[in-house]
Amino acid sequence: MSKTINQDEAKNKYIKYWKIRIFYSTYIGYLLYYFTRSRFKSIGTLLSESNLVNQSQFGIILASHSFVYAISKFIGGIFADSTDPRYLMSFGLIIAGIINIFIVKSYNFYTFLVLWTLNGFVQGFGWPPVAKLFTNWFSKTEKATWWGVWSTSHNVGEA
C-alpha cells in the first residue's frame, strides 16, 4: 500500500514539475513572440519621419503581416498537431528573432515588406503549440486559472 502511495506522490510531483515548466516556458516564449511582433508598429513613426516609408507603404507592410499571420496560424496548428510543439514554438521564435535583426539593418520599403511578411508567417507558429500543450497538460478544473495568468504574457510582451 505504501509503495502505491509513494508512486502516486512521485507521479504527482513529476506532473506538477512539468506543468510549471510548460507554463513558464510558454509564458516567456509567447512574451518574446509578442515582443518581436510589435516592434514594427512602434517604429512606424520613425520610418515615416525619416522618409524610409510613407503612410500607405506602412499600411501595406502591416496588412501583409496580418494577412500572412492569420494563414500561418492555421498552418501552425497543423504542424503543432503533427510535430513536437516545443520545437515548433522554438523554431518560429528563433526565425522571428533573426528576421527582426535583419529588419533593423534594412533601409527600403521592399525589404521591409518581405521581412515583415516573413515575420508574420513565423509568428503563426507561436500560438498553436501553446494551445496544444495547455490542452494536454492541464485538467478542465485548473485550465482556466493557469490560462488566465498565462494570458498576461501578451501584455508584458507589448510593454
XYZ file of C-alpha atoms in Angstrom:
159
model
C 0.000 0.000 0.000
C 2.741 2.484 0.893
C 4.544 1.678 -2.338
C 1.440 2.707 -4.299
C 1.175 5.947 -2.321
C 4.843 6.717 -2.962
C 4.404 6.015 -6.669
C 1.354 8.286 -6.771
C 3.236 11.033 -4.930
C 6.180 10.697 -7.325
C 3.827 10.826 -10.302
C 2.076 13.917 -8.910
C 5.426 15.656 -8.313
C 6.501 14.795 -11.853
C 3.280 16.176 -13.341
C 3.440 19.314 -11.180
C 7.063 19.889 -12.239
C 6.158 19.659 -15.930
C 3.068 21.842 -15.592
C 5.128 24.626 -14.038
C 7.896 24.194 -16.591
C 5.438 24.243 -19.501
C 3.725 27.282 -18.028
C 6.822 29.428 -17.611
C 8.478 28.341 -20.843
C 5.378 29.077 -22.926
C 4.845 32.320 -20.992
C 8.351 33.565 -21.748
C 8.235 32.217 -25.292
C 4.952 33.894 -26.150
C 6.052 37.094 -24.441
C 9.032 37.105 -26.807
C 6.753 36.377 -29.770
C 4.742 39.469 -28.874
C 7.931 41.453 -28.457
C 9.099 40.503 -31.962
C 5.606 41.039 -33.393
C 5.027 44.548 -32.125
C 8.395 46.120 -32.956
C 7.487 47.290 -36.438
C 4.374 49.101 -35.240
C 6.432 51.005 -32.694
C 8.983 52.235 -35.235
C 6.426 53.227 -37.878
C 6.557 56.888 -36.926
C 10.338 56.903 -37.125
C 10.257 55.258 -40.546
C 7.764 57.827 -41.809
C 9.687 60.770 -40.367
C 12.925 59.554 -41.938
C 11.151 59.055 -45.311
C 12.029 55.346 -45.492
C 8.337 54.508 -45.971
C 5.247 56.630 -46.442
C 1.936 56.054 -44.671
C 0.413 53.908 -47.431
C 3.538 51.748 -47.643
C 3.488 51.361 -43.870
C -0.148 50.241 -44.111
C 0.730 47.705 -46.826
C 3.505 46.282 -44.660
C 1.239 45.916 -41.623
C -1.620 44.467 -43.682
C 0.612 41.880 -45.347
C 1.940 40.851 -41.949
C -1.569 40.421 -40.547
C -2.826 38.502 -43.568
C 0.106 36.075 -43.615
C -0.026 35.739 -39.821
C -3.655 34.601 -39.992
C -2.830 31.981 -42.614
C 0.247 30.787 -40.752
C -1.724 30.298 -37.526
C -3.777 27.729 -39.417
C -0.642 26.113 -40.849
C 0.993 26.284 -37.423
C -1.968 24.405 -35.986
C -1.466 21.593 -38.478
C 2.249 21.464 -37.670
C 1.562 21.580 -33.912
C -0.658 18.524 -34.224
C 1.916 16.569 -36.190
C 5.185 17.681 -34.540
C 6.581 18.351 -31.118
C 5.097 21.718 -30.102
C 8.260 22.690 -28.216
C 10.309 22.548 -31.395
C 7.721 24.367 -33.468
C 7.451 27.218 -30.969
C 11.239 27.462 -30.626
C 11.798 27.361 -34.372
C 9.325 30.163 -35.027
C 10.753 32.315 -32.255
C 14.356 31.881 -33.398
C 13.466 32.729 -37.004
C 11.400 35.745 -35.865
C 14.381 36.998 -33.870
C 16.708 36.624 -36.845
C 14.231 38.408 -39.121
C 13.962 41.275 -36.635
C 17.744 41.676 -36.696
C 17.633 41.987 -40.495
C 14.750 44.467 -40.302
C 16.910 46.794 -38.223
C 19.557 46.685 -40.973
C 17.034 47.397 -43.760
C 16.543 50.724 -45.472
C 13.853 50.369 -48.129
C 10.185 49.577 -48.486
C 10.511 46.278 -50.365
C 12.978 44.840 -47.882
C 10.710 45.865 -45.000
C 7.733 44.330 -46.793
C 9.403 40.972 -47.438
C 10.972 40.682 -43.987
C 7.891 41.762 -42.056
C 5.706 39.413 -44.101
C 8.112 36.545 -43.328
C 7.972 37.576 -39.696
C 4.180 37.344 -39.862
C 4.481 33.825 -41.231
C 6.719 32.513 -38.434
C 4.650 34.374 -35.824
C 1.854 31.898 -36.546
C 3.987 29.144 -35.031
C 3.658 30.595 -31.523
C 0.043 30.160 -30.529
C -0.833 26.615 -31.719
C 1.921 24.898 -29.665
C 0.778 26.744 -26.547
C -2.821 25.666 -27.100
C -1.745 22.061 -27.605
C 0.475 21.990 -24.522
C -2.172 23.558 -22.290
C -4.838 21.200 -23.573
C -2.658 18.152 -22.949
C -1.166 19.081 -19.571
C -3.842 20.970 -17.650
C -7.127 19.499 -16.468
C -10.501 21.104 -17.041
C -10.703 22.207 -13.409
C -7.387 24.085 -13.462
C -7.024 25.171 -17.082
C -8.872 28.500 -16.738
C -6.718 29.635 -13.817
C -3.430 28.763 -15.499
C -4.654 30.194 -18.808
C -5.790 33.415 -17.151
C -2.384 34.004 -15.603
C -0.624 32.930 -18.795
C -2.623 35.401 -20.892
C -0.786 38.272 -19.235
C 2.200 37.336 -21.420
C 0.537 39.359 -24.201
C 0.520 42.492 -22.091
C 4.046 42.039 -20.797
C 5.320 41.392 -24.327
C 3.608 44.538 -25.632
C 5.034 46.613 -22.795
